[in-house]
Short mmCIF file of C-alpha atoms and ligand atoms in Angstrom, two decimals:
data_model
loop_
_atom_site.label_atom_id
_atom_site.label_comp_id
_atom_site.label_asym_id
_atom_site.label_seq_id
_atom_site.Cartn_x
_atom_site.Cartn_y
_atom_site.Cartn_z
CA MET A 273 9.32 -15.04 1.61
CA ALA A 274 7.17 -16.08 4.33
CA SER A 275 5.05 -14.11 6.86
CA ILE A 276 6.99 -14.03 10.35
CA PRO A 277 4.52 -15.40 13.33
CA LEU A 278 5.99 -13.27 16.50
CA LYS A 279 4.06 -12.95 19.98
CA LYS A 280 1.45 -9.95 19.63
CA LYS A 281 1.78 -7.06 21.94
CA THR A 282 -1.10 -6.24 24.07
CA TYR A 283 -0.89 -2.44 23.54
CA PRO A 284 -0.27 -0.35 20.30
CA ALA A 285 3.15 1.54 20.03
CA SER A 286 3.05 5.33 20.59
CA PHE A 287 2.92 7.67 18.09
CA LEU A 288 6.35 8.63 18.93
CA GLY A 289 7.49 4.96 19.08
CA GLN A 290 6.03 4.65 15.28
CA TRP A 291 7.54 7.88 14.17
CA SER A 292 11.26 6.49 15.90
CA MET A 293 10.79 3.15 14.25
CA PHE A 294 10.40 4.50 10.89
CA PHE A 295 13.00 7.27 11.22
CA ARG A 296 15.62 4.41 11.99
CA GLN A 297 14.64 2.34 9.17
CA PHE A 298 14.91 5.56 7.00
CA VAL A 299 18.48 5.93 8.33
CA LYS A 300 19.12 2.08 7.18
CA HIS A 301 17.49 2.14 4.05
CA PRO A 302 16.97 5.56 2.52
CA GLY A 303 16.21 4.68 -0.99
CA MET A 304 13.69 1.75 0.07
CA ILE A 305 11.65 3.98 2.62
CA GLY A 306 12.09 7.17 0.45
CA SER A 307 10.46 9.20 3.42
CA VAL A 308 11.73 10.53 6.91
CA ILE A 309 8.37 10.35 8.42
CA PRO A 310 5.34 8.28 7.96
CA SER A 311 2.14 9.71 5.91
CA SER A 312 -0.22 12.41 7.72
CA ALA A 313 -3.73 11.38 9.01
CA ALA A 314 -4.91 13.89 6.22
CA LEU A 315 -3.33 11.72 3.62
CA VAL A 316 -4.73 8.82 4.76
CA GLU A 317 -8.28 10.02 4.81
CA SER A 318 -8.17 11.58 1.30
CA MET A 319 -6.33 8.37 -0.05
CA LEU A 320 -9.15 5.97 1.09
CA ALA A 321 -11.92 8.36 0.61
CA LYS A 322 -13.45 6.82 -2.84
CA VAL A 323 -12.82 3.39 -1.71
CA ASP A 324 -16.17 1.18 -2.20
CA TRP A 325 -16.01 -0.62 1.35
CA GLN A 326 -19.39 -2.44 1.15
CA ARG A 327 -17.70 -4.13 -2.37
CA THR A 328 -14.32 -4.69 -1.26
CA ARG A 329 -13.01 -8.19 -0.43
CA LEU A 330 -9.35 -8.18 -1.01
CA PHE A 331 -7.59 -5.18 -0.58
CA VAL A 332 -3.56 -5.39 -0.97
CA GLU A 333 -1.41 -2.68 0.51
CA TYR A 334 2.42 -2.31 -0.69
CA GLY A 335 4.71 -0.58 1.75
CA PRO A 336 2.67 -0.71 4.77
CA GLY A 337 5.90 0.63 7.02
CA VAL A 338 4.68 1.05 10.53
CA GLY A 339 0.65 0.59 9.29
CA THR A 340 -0.06 4.37 8.86
CA PHE A 341 -2.64 3.15 6.27
CA THR A 342 -2.93 -0.53 7.59
CA ARG A 343 -4.91 0.45 10.60
CA PRO A 344 -7.15 2.78 9.02
CA ILE A 345 -7.81 0.27 6.15
CA LEU A 346 -8.84 -2.33 8.73
CA GLU A 347 -11.17 0.13 10.29
CA ARG A 348 -13.15 0.63 7.31
CA MET A 349 -13.15 -2.60 5.90
CA HIS A 350 -15.85 -5.31 5.81
CA PRO A 351 -15.76 -7.97 8.29
CA ASP A 352 -15.56 -10.52 5.74
CA ALA A 353 -12.78 -8.77 3.92
CA LYS A 354 -9.26 -9.30 3.73
CA LEU A 355 -5.87 -6.90 3.60
CA VAL A 356 -2.69 -8.55 2.42
CA ALA A 357 0.04 -6.12 3.10
CA ILE A 358 3.38 -6.32 1.26
CA ASP A 359 6.75 -5.04 2.49
CA LEU A 360 10.24 -5.57 1.33
CA ASN A 361 11.62 -4.61 4.79
CA LEU A 362 11.66 -7.47 6.97
CA ASP A 363 11.96 -4.88 10.45
CA PHE A 364 8.54 -3.40 9.37
CA VAL A 365 7.13 -6.61 8.78
CA ALA A 366 7.99 -8.07 12.18
CA TRP A 367 6.92 -4.69 13.60
CA LEU A 368 3.29 -4.92 11.80
CA GLU A 369 3.09 -8.67 12.79
CA ALA A 370 3.82 -7.73 16.55
CA GLN A 371 1.50 -4.70 16.62
CA ILE A 372 -1.74 -5.48 14.70
CA ASP A 373 -3.71 -8.39 16.08
CA ASP A 374 -6.62 -8.96 13.25
CA PRO A 375 -7.27 -12.06 11.34
CA ARG A 376 -8.25 -10.18 8.29
CA LEU A 377 -4.99 -9.09 7.98
CA ARG A 378 -2.05 -11.10 6.42
CA VAL A 379 1.68 -9.17 6.66
CA VAL A 380 3.86 -10.87 3.91
CA HIS A 381 7.73 -9.95 3.28
CA GLY A 382 8.67 -9.67 -0.11
CA SER A 383 8.45 -7.29 -3.06
CA ALA A 384 5.12 -5.73 -4.68
CA ALA A 385 6.38 -7.29 -7.98
CA ASP A 386 5.04 -10.81 -6.54
CA VAL A 387 2.00 -9.52 -5.81
CA ARG A 388 -0.18 -12.11 -7.70
CA ARG A 389 1.80 -14.97 -5.87
CA PHE A 390 0.77 -13.49 -2.60
CA ILE A 391 -2.88 -12.79 -3.61
CA ALA A 392 -3.04 -16.72 -4.67
CA GLU A 393 -1.46 -18.05 -1.50
CA SER A 394 -4.35 -16.02 0.35
CA GLY A 395 -6.75 -17.97 -1.43
CA HIS A 396 -8.23 -14.75 -3.83
CA ARG A 397 -7.89 -14.73 -7.67
CA GLN A 398 -7.70 -10.93 -7.76
CA ALA A 399 -7.85 -7.74 -5.48
CA ASP A 400 -10.42 -4.79 -5.59
CA TYR A 401 -7.91 -2.27 -4.66
CA VAL A 402 -4.24 -2.20 -4.33
CA LEU A 403 -2.88 1.04 -2.41
CA SER A 404 0.86 1.61 -2.81
CA GLY A 405 3.18 3.93 -0.60
CA ILE A 406 6.66 2.59 -2.40
CA PRO A 407 8.87 5.15 -3.35
CA PHE A 408 8.80 4.54 -7.29
CA SER A 409 11.42 7.24 -8.02
CA THR A 410 14.08 5.41 -6.50
CA LEU A 411 13.25 2.02 -7.11
CA PRO A 412 16.02 -0.15 -9.34
CA ASP A 413 15.54 0.45 -13.10
CA GLY A 414 12.61 -1.53 -14.75
CA VAL A 415 11.28 -2.46 -11.03
CA GLY A 416 8.49 0.19 -11.01
CA ASP A 417 7.54 -0.77 -14.85
CA LEU A 418 7.24 -4.17 -13.60
CA ILE A 419 5.02 -3.69 -10.24
CA CYS A 420 2.56 -1.46 -12.30
CA ALA A 421 2.29 -4.24 -14.75
CA GLU A 422 1.91 -6.90 -12.26
CA THR A 423 -0.52 -4.75 -10.41
CA ARG A 424 -2.83 -4.25 -13.25
CA ARG A 425 -3.27 -8.03 -13.81
CA ALA A 426 -3.57 -8.37 -9.95
CA LEU A 427 -6.45 -6.32 -10.14
CA ARG A 428 -10.14 -7.20 -11.23
CA PRO A 429 -11.94 -5.42 -14.04
CA GLY A 430 -13.06 -2.35 -12.37
CA GLY A 431 -10.41 -2.26 -9.57
CA GLU A 432 -7.89 0.63 -8.86
CA PHE A 433 -4.31 1.07 -8.10
CA LEU A 434 -4.10 3.94 -5.39
CA VAL A 435 -0.88 5.54 -5.51
CA TYR A 436 0.58 8.48 -3.19
CA GLN A 437 4.00 9.99 -4.12
CA TYR A 438 5.82 13.15 -3.48
CA SER A 439 6.95 13.36 -7.05
CA ALA A 440 5.05 12.89 -10.73
CA PHE A 441 7.60 10.27 -11.91
CA VAL A 442 5.06 7.48 -11.34
CA ARG A 443 2.61 9.00 -13.61
CA ARG A 444 4.24 7.69 -17.03
CA LEU A 445 4.69 4.18 -15.24
CA LEU A 446 0.60 4.09 -14.38
CA ALA A 447 -0.19 5.67 -17.76
CA ALA A 448 1.68 2.63 -19.78
CA GLN A 449 -0.46 0.21 -17.87
CA PHE A 450 -3.79 1.61 -16.86
CA ASP A 451 -7.02 2.89 -18.21
CA GLU A 452 -7.66 6.32 -16.89
CA ILE A 453 -5.48 8.20 -14.06
CA VAL A 454 -7.07 10.60 -11.79
CA GLU A 455 -4.48 13.07 -9.96
CA ARG A 456 -4.84 15.47 -6.92
CA VAL A 457 -2.57 16.78 -4.53
CA GLU A 458 -2.96 16.82 -0.76
CA TRP A 459 -1.73 19.78 0.50
CA ARG A 460 -1.99 19.00 4.22
CA ASN A 461 0.71 16.47 4.16
CA ILE A 462 4.48 17.15 4.89
CA PRO A 463 5.98 17.56 1.97
CA PRO A 464 2.27 18.02 0.15
CA CYS A 465 1.81 14.76 -1.90
CA ARG A 466 0.36 13.71 -5.26
CA MET A 467 -2.30 11.30 -5.23
CA PHE A 468 -3.24 9.00 -8.33
CA ARG A 469 -5.89 6.75 -8.87
CA ALA A 470 -5.27 4.43 -11.50
CA LEU A 471 -8.25 2.70 -13.08
CA LYS A 472 -8.88 -0.61 -14.46
CA HIS A 473 -11.95 -0.20 -16.60
CA GLU A 474 -14.21 -3.06 -16.85
CA SER A 475 -14.73 -2.74 -20.60
CA LEU A 476 -11.33 -2.63 -21.70
CA ALA A 477 -10.00 -5.40 -18.94
CA GLN A 478 -10.10 -8.62 -21.51
CA ALA A 479 -6.74 -8.03 -22.59
CA ALA A 480 -5.01 -8.15 -18.91
C1 SAM B 679 7.13 5.98 2.25
S1 SAM B 679 7.24 4.15 3.27
C2 SAM B 679 5.55 4.23 3.28
C3 SAM B 679 5.34 3.95 4.67
C4 SAM B 679 3.58 3.99 5.08
N1 SAM B 679 2.88 3.43 4.22
C5 SAM B 679 3.44 5.53 5.00
O1 SAM B 679 2.46 6.14 4.26
O2 SAM B 679 3.51 6.22 6.25
C6 SAM B 679 7.86 3.30 1.70
C7 SAM B 679 7.49 1.84 1.91
O3 SAM B 679 7.74 0.94 0.93
C8 SAM B 679 8.60 -0.23 1.43
N2 SAM B 679 8.86 -0.72 -0.32
C9 SAM B 679 9.81 -0.46 -1.02
N3 SAM B 679 10.17 -1.00 -1.79
C10 SAM B 679 9.24 -2.05 -1.92
C11 SAM B 679 8.86 -2.87 -2.93
N4 SAM B 679 9.27 -3.25 -3.93
N5 SAM B 679 7.94 -3.84 -2.17
C12 SAM B 679 7.20 -3.53 -1.35
N6 SAM B 679 7.48 -2.74 -0.05
C13 SAM B 679 8.38 -2.07 -0.55
C14 SAM B 679 9.14 0.33 2.32
O4 SAM B 679 10.09 -0.65 2.85
C15 SAM B 679 8.45 1.12 3.21
O5 SAM B 679 7.78 0.42 4.39
#
């Protein structure tokens, strides 16, 4: 699925505007969105704290929604780096296209399961980091396993899959694909949120 060219707005949406957009999409597609409100600033800070921004040249985001992580990622990213943001919800894709005007960002409409195709279309081979806000526990059967397997293949050796979730469901899917999982909880989010760093070790990566 292709990205959608829209006229850029000259001002960003207000905080309330973003929440209202997010809530309306939750009412339309509760299973796909998986949360009533966007992630908190505390969660964003904790999730991005360990990223090596100097070394990162390709960052991929699954489920950007209204851009809660997208903007902070762009703020931290190297001027030569690229961010590919993939969302299944066309309304969110159109919203982000209209709201964020940054040549380093490419927003695509589609599933995270097709991450390798989107990376190739962006002129890259593998990503340094993939960050996911997808609600794994409400995905159709088999889709979560496929996304985790494809994400491992999409990451360079030494790359990381960063996942935030309200349940522990995804842990088993990550453990099946990655060499090491580091788990923490961000208590300052509503509700408290589990944070996973799934690591693809350099020495074990030749099989992928
Ligand atoms: C809980 S929202 C996260 C929004 C935002 N990142 C945040 O933290 O506030 C989940 C997002 O995942 C998207 N999504 C669900 N399934 C997806 C899939 N298979 N591929 C890509 N995006 C997906 C939804 O459309 C939605 O934007």
